Structures are given as C-alpha cells and as structure tokens.
Tab-separated table of C-alpha atoms (C1' of nucleotides) in Angstrom:
chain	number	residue	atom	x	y	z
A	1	UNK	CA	7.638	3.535	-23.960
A	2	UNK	CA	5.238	0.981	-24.062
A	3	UNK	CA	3.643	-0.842	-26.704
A	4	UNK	CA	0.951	-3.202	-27.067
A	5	UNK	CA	-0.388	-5.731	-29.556
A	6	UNK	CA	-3.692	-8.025	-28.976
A	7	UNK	CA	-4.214	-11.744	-30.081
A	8	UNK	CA	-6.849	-14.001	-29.408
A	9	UNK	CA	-8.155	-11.721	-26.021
A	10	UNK	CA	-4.982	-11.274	-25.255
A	11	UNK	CA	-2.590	-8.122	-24.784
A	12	UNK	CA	1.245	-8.485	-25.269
A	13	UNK	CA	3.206	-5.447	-23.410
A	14	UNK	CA	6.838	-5.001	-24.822
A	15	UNK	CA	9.165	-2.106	-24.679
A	16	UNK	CA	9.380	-1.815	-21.102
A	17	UNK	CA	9.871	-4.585	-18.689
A	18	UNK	CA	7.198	-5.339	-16.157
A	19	UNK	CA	7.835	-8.104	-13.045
A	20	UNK	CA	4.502	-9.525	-12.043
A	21	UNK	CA	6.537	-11.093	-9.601
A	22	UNK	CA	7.500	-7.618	-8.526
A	23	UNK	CA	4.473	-4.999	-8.485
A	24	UNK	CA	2.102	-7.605	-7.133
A	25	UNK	CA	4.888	-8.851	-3.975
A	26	UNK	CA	6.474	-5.385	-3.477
A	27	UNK	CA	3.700	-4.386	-0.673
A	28	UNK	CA	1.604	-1.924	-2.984
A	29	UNK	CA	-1.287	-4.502	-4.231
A	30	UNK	CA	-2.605	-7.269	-2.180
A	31	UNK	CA	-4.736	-9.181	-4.422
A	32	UNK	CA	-2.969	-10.779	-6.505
A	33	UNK	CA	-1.465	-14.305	-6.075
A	34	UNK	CA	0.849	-16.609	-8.218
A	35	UNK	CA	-0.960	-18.793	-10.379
A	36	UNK	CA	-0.247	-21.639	-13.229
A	37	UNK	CA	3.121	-19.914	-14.511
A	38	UNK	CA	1.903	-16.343	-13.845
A	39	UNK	CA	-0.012	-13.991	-11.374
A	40	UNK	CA	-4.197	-14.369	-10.976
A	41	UNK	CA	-5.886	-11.896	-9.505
A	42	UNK	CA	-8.635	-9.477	-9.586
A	43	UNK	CA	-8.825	-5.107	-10.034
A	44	UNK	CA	-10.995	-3.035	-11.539
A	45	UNK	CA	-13.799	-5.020	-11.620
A	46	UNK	CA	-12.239	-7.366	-13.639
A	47	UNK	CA	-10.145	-11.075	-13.311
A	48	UNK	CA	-6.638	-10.395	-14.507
A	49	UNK	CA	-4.140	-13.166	-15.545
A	50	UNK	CA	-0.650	-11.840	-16.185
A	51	UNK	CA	2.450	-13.913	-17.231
A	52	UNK	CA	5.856	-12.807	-18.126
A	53	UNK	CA	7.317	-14.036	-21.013
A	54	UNK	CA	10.128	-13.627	-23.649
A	55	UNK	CA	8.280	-11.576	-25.637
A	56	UNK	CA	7.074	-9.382	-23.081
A	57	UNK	CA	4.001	-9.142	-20.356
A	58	UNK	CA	1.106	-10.635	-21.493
A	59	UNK	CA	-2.483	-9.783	-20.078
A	60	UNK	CA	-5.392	-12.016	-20.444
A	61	UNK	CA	-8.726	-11.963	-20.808
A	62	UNK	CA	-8.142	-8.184	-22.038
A	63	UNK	CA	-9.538	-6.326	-25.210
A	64	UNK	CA	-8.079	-3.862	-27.059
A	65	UNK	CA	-10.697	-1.707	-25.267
A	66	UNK	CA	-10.094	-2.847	-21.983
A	67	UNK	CA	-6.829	-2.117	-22.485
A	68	UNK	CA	-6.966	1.107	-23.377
A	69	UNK	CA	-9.591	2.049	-20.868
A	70	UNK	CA	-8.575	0.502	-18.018
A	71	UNK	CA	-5.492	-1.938	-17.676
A	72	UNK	CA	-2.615	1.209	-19.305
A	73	UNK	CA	-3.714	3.465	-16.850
A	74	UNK	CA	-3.737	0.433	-14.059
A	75	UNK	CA	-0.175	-0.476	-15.343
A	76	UNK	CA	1.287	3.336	-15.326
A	77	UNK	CA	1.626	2.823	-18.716
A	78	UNK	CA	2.295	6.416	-19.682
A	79	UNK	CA	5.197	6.956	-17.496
A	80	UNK	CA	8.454	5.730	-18.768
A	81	UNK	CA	10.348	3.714	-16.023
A	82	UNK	CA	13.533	3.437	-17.803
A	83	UNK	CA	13.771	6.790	-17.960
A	84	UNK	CA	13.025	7.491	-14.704
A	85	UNK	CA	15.471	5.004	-13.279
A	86	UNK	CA	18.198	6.091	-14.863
A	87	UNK	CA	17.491	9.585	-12.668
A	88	UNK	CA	17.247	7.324	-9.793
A	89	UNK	CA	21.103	6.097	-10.751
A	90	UNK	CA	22.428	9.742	-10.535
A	91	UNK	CA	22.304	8.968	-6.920
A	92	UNK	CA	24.510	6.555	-5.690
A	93	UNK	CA	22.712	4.743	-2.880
A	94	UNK	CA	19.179	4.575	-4.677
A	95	UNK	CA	21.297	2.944	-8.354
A	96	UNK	CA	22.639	0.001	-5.467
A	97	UNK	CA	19.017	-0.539	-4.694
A	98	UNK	CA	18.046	-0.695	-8.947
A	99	UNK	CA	19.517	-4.001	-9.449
A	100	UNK	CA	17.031	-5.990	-7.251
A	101	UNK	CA	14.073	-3.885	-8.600
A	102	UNK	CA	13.651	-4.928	-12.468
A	103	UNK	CA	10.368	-4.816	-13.576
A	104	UNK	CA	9.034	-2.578	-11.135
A	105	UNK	CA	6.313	-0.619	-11.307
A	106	UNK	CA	3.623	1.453	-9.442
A	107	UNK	CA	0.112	0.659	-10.205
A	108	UNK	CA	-2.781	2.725	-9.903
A	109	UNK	CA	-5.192	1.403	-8.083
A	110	UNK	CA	-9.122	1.808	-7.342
A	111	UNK	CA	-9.361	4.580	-4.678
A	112	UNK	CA	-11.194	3.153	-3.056
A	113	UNK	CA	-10.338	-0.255	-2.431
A	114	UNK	CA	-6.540	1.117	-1.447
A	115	UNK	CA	-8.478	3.510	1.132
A	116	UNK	CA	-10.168	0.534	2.947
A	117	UNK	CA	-6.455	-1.811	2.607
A	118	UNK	CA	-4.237	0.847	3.821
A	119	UNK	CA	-6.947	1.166	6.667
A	120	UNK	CA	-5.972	-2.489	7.281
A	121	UNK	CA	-2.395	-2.159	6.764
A	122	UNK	CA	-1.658	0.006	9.776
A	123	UNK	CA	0.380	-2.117	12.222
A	124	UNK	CA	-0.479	-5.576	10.367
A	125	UNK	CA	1.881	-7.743	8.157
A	126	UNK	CA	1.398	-8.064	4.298
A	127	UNK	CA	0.014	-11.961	4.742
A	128	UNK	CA	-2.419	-11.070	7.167
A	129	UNK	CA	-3.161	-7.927	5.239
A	130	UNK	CA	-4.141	-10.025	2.272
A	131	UNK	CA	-6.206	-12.973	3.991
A	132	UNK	CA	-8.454	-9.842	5.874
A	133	UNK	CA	-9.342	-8.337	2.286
A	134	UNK	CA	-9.677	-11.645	0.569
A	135	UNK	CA	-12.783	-12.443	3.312
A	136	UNK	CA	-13.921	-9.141	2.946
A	137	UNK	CA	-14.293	-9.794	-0.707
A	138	UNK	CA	-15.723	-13.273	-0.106
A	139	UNK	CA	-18.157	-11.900	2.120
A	140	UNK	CA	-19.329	-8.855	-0.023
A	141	UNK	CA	-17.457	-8.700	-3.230
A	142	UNK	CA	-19.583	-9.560	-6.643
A	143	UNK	CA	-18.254	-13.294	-8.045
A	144	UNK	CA	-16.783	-13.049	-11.263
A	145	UNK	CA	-15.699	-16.204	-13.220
A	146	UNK	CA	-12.719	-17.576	-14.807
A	147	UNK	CA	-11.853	-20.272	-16.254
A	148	UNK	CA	-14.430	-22.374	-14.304
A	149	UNK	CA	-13.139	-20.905	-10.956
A	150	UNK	CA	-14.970	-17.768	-8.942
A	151	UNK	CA	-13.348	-15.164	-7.945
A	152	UNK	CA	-14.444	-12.023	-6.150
A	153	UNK	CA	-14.661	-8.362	-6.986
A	154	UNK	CA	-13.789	-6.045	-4.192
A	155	UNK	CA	-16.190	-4.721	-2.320
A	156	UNK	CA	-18.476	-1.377	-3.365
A	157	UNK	CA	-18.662	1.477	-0.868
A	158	UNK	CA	-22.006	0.318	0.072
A	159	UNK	CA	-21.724	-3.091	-0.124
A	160	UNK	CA	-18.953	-2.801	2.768
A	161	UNK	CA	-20.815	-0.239	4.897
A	162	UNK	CA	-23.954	-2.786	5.044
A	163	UNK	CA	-21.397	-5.176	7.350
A	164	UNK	CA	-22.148	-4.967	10.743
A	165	UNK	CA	-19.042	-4.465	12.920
A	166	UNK	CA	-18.870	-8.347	14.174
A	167	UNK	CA	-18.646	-9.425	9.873
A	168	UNK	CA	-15.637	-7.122	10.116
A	169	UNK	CA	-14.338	-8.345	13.405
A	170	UNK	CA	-14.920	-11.652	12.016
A	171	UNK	CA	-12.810	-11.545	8.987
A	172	UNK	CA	-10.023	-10.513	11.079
A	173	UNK	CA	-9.944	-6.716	10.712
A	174	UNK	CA	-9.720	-6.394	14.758
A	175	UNK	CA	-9.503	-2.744	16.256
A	176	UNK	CA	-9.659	-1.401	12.390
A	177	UNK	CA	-13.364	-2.790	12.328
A	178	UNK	CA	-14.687	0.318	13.177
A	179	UNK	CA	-12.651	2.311	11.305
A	180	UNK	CA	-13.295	0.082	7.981
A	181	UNK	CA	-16.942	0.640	8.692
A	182	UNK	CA	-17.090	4.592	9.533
A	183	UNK	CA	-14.852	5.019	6.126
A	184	UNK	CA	-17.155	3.110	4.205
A	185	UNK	CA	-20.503	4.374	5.414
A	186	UNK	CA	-18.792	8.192	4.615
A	187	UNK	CA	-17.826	6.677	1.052
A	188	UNK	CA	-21.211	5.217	0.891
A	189	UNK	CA	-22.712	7.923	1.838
A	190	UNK	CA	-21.691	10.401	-1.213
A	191	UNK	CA	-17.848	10.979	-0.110
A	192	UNK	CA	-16.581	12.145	-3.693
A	193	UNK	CA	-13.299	10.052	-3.399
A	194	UNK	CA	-12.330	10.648	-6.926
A	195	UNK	CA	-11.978	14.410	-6.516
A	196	UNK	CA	-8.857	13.778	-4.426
A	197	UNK	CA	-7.209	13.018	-8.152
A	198	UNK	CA	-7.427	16.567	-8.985
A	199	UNK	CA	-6.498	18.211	-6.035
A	200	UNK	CA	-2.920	18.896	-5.115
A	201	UNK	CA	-0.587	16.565	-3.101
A	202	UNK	CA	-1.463	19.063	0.040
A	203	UNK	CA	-4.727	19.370	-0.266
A	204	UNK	CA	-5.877	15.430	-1.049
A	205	UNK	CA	-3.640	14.690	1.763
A	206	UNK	CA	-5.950	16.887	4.005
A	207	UNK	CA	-8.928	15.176	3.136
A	208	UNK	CA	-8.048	11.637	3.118
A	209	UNK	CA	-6.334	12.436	6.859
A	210	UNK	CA	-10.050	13.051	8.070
A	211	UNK	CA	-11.084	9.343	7.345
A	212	UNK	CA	-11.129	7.722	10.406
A	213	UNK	CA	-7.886	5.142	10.766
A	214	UNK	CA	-6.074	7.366	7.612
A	215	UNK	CA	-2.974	9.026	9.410
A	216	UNK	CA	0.333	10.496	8.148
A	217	UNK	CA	0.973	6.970	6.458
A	218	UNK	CA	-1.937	5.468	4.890
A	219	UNK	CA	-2.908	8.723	3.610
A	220	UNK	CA	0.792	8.539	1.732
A	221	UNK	CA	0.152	5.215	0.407
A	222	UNK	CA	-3.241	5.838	-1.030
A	223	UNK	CA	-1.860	9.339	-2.302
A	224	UNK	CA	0.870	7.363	-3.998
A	225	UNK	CA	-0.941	3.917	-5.158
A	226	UNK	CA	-4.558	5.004	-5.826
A	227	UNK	CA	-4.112	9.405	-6.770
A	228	UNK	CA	-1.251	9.121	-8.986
A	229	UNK	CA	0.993	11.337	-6.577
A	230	UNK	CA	4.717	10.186	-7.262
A	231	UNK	CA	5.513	12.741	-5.036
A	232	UNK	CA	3.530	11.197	-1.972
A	233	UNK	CA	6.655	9.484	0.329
A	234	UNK	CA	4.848	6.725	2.816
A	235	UNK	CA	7.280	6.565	5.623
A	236	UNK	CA	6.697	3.245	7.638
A	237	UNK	CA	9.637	1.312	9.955
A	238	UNK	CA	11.033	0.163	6.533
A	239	UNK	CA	12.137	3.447	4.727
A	240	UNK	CA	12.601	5.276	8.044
A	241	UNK	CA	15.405	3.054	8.618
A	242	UNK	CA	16.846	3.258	4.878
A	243	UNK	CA	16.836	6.758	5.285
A	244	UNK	CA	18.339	7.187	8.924
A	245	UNK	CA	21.326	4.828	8.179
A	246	UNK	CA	22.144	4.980	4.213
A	247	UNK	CA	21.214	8.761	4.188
A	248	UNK	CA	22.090	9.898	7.519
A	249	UNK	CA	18.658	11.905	7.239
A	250	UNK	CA	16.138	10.963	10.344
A	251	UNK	CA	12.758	12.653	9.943
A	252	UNK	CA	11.093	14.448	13.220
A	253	UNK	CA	8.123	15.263	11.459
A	254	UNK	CA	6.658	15.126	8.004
A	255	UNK	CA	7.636	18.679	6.807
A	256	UNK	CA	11.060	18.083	7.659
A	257	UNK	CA	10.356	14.382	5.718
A	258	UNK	CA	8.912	16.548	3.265
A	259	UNK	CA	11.558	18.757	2.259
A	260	UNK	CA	14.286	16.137	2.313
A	261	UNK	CA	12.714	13.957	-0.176
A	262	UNK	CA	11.644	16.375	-2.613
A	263	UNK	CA	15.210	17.700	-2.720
A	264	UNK	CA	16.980	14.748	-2.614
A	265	UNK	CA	14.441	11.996	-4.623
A	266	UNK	CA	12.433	15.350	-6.534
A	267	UNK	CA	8.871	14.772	-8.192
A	268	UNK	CA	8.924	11.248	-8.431
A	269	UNK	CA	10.151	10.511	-4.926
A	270	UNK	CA	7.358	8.109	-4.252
A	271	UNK	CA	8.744	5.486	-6.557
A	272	UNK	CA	12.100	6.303	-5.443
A	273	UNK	CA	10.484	4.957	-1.968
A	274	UNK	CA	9.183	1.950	-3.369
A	275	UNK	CA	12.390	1.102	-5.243
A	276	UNK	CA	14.754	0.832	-1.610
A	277	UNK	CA	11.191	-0.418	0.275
A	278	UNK	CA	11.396	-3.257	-1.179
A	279	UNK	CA	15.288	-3.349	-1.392
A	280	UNK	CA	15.459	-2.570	1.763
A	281	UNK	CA	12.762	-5.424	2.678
A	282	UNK	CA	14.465	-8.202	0.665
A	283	UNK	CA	17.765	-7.525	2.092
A	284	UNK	CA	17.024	-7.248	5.542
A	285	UNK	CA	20.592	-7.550	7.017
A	286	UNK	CA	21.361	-3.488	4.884
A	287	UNK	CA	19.381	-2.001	7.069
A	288	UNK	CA	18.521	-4.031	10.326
B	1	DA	C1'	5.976	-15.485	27.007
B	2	DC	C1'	7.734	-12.007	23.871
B	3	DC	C1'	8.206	-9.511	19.526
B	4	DC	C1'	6.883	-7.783	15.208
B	5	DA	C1'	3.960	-6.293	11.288
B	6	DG	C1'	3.769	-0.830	5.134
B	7	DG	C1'	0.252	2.887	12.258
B	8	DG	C1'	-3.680	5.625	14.162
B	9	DT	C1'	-6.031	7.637	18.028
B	10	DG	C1'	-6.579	10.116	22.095
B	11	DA	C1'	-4.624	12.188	26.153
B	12	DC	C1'	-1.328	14.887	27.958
B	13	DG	C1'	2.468	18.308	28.293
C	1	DC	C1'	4.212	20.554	17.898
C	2	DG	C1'	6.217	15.839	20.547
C	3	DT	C1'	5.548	11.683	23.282
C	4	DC	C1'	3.181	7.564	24.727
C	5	DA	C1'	-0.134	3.770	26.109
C	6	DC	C1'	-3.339	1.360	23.805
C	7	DC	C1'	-5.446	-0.862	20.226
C	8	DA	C1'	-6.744	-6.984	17.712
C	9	DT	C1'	-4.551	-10.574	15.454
C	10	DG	C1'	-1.529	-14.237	13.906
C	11	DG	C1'	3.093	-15.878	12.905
C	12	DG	C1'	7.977	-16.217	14.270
DNA sequence: ACCCAGGGTGACG
DNA sequence: CGTCACCATGGG
C-alpha cells in the first residue's frame, strides 16, 4: 500500500518502494532523464521532478490534487507490488530475476503518446528512441517551465498530424515517418483512443493492430504501458530469448505465447515480463 | 564493412 | 497460418 503526505508542493510516497532509476531506464518510458540528484522529466501535461530518498519517493511540483488526479494513477499506485512479487517468487526463475528489480514499477502512460513511441520503437534502440521523441516534442510539443528551464509537452494528436512527412523524416523517425503521420492524422481525426481502456485485452488488441506500424508487439506494449492490461506480454528479441533458454518454452505464434504466459506468469504476466526484460537486459551474458 | 536495436509490412507459398 | 526481403538511422 501506498501512502502519501504533501509539504510545501511537494508529495512524499512511502510504503512501497519506487526506483526512479528503475521505471524511467527499464525501456517502458522514454522521457525522462536524470537530473540534479533525481529524475526530470515531463507526462501528463505536466514537468515532473522525482527523487528518491530515505523517507520515501518524493514528487515535485505536485498538489494534493494533482496527485490524486493524475500522478497515483500514473504511478500504479493502486496495485500493490510487494504483493505481487512475492507471487512472482513462487516461481523459481522469475524470484532470481527480483533481486535486480527493486523499485520497479509499471506506469501508465498517456495513450497516446505510448501509441506514437512504440510506433518508433520497432527495430530502433532505446537512445535513439528517446532523441526521435524529444525533437518531436521540440518541434510540436507546448513549452512548459521549470525552474527557469523549458521543457516540452508531448505532442497533441493534431499538433503531430500537422507535420509534414520531411519534419518527421527530419527528426530521425526514418521509414516510421509515414506511419507516425497516418496514426496521428486517424487520432486527429476523432480515433476514440481511450475506449481501448474498456475493452478487453482481445478486443483493444484488435483495434490498436489496425494503426498503421502497430503489429503483434507495439500493440503489447501500449496494451501493457498505456491500457492498464497486466496481462498484455510484449515479446521482443529480449524476452523471447529468456523464455526459450530459462523456460525451455519457444513461442511459434502468439496464441501459443498466449497460453503459456497466462498459465505460467497468470493475470499479471505483463509485469512478470518487465521484471526478467530488464533482468535479462542488464545481465546480458544469462541469456546471450 | 558489418551488426544490432523493445518490429512491421507486403508478397508469397 | 509461416517465412522472408525490405525498410531508415546511428552507434558499436
């Protein structure tokens, strides 16, 4: 359980322990960026600051409204990770990958914002990832201020689909251009993203599949990152290797993916994903 | 020069 | 349903 006291536009997270080091490095967020002793970055609409400390995870400038509007849900603050990972130690191989995983947690992110940077994750590297979105959001993003700095909002649905193809090429987004700009226009355009939150794991899947450059993967990740489905399993080159060697299991299509994950990982198997991702990532020699 | 990176698309069997 | 060439780009 988390709880959380304010001070001075402040809010102080305790009870559960959150890595900012973690969530924003782990692959799932890409716009956030160490700064002074802590992580700076920006979601929601809104500059976040968030530092780490004895006492707990403190987020600043946040109100007790802002808070409770926006930055719990943001943080997955009503799921209780302790809990959960002590499921995840029932089973052997995913309790080796706990230690190196302390503090993490799955955000929820703006839908659509994840839509357009899994677009841009397919076949890219997480640096690159983040320098495409930061021009994106240079180029079309609103400027929000802090502490004498600017910083910039990601961009709106229509504020992206105005870019002409070369803007996108320019910023680095290469074949994905088009894609970016198709998705964007249909977003734009009236797409009722937010509906995919209410529809089942199946059925959003479905949907966000018809976006042009959304396949089997991205569609996962924004599933998983943006629709609060813990059940949504991305499967990239990382976890496909985790699961082929630690768990003898080697997927030859997603139902088959599907089935295995839910049995073995059950209705939270997304997290279980992210937990020996980035295991599996910051031990390279396990599994390569 | 080659390989890889949180893959998707379209063509073809 | 499965495979496979191709797709920009930058860093190792």
């Amino acid at each position: 359980m988390i709880y959380a006291t304010f001070h001075k536009g402040r809010a102080l997270l305790t009870g559960e322990r959150i890595s900012p080091a973690l969530v924003f490095n782990c692959g799932q967020a890409f716009r956030f960026d160490p700064f002074a002793d802590g992580y700076l970055g920006v979601a929601c609409g809104r500059v976040l600051f968030t530092r780490e400390t004895n006492a707990g995870l403190e987020l600043s400038p946040v109100t007790p409204g802002e808070y409770a509007t926006v930055w719990a849900h943001y943080f997955d603050a009503a799921l209780d990770y302790p809990v959960l990972e002590a499921e995840f130690a029932r089973d052997p191989l995913l309790a080796s990958a706990l230690p190196c995983c302390r503090g993490m947690r799955l955000l929820n992110q703006p839908l659509f914002e994840t839509l357009i940077s899994f677009i841009i994750s397919a076949n890219n590297n997480v640096s690159r990832i983040k320098g495409i979105i930061n021009k994106l959001c240079l180029l079309a993003g609103r400027p929000l201020s802090f502490c004498g700095l600017t910083l910039y909002d990601f961009p709106s649905p229509a504020a992206l689909a105005s870019l002409s193809e070369e803007q996108l090429t320019a910023c680095g987004c290469g074949y994905r251009a088009k894609y970016i700009q198709k998705t964007a226009r249909m977003v734009a355009d009236g797409f009722p993203l937010e509906s995919l939150v209410q529809m089942d794991y199946a059925a959003a899947r479905e949907v966000l599949m018809k976006f042009p450059g959304v396949g089997s993967k991205v569609a996962d990740c924004v599933l998983l990152f943006a629709c609060g489905k813990k059940d949504a399993f991305p499967e990239d080159v990382w976890i496909h290797r985790v699961l082929c060697t630690q768990y003898g299991f080697c997927a030859k299509n997603h139902a088959q993916l599907r089935e295995f994950v839910l049995r073995r990982f059950g209705a939270y198997g997304g997290i279980a994903q992210q937990y020996l991702f980035h295991c599996a990532r910051t031990h390279k020699s396990v599994v390569k």
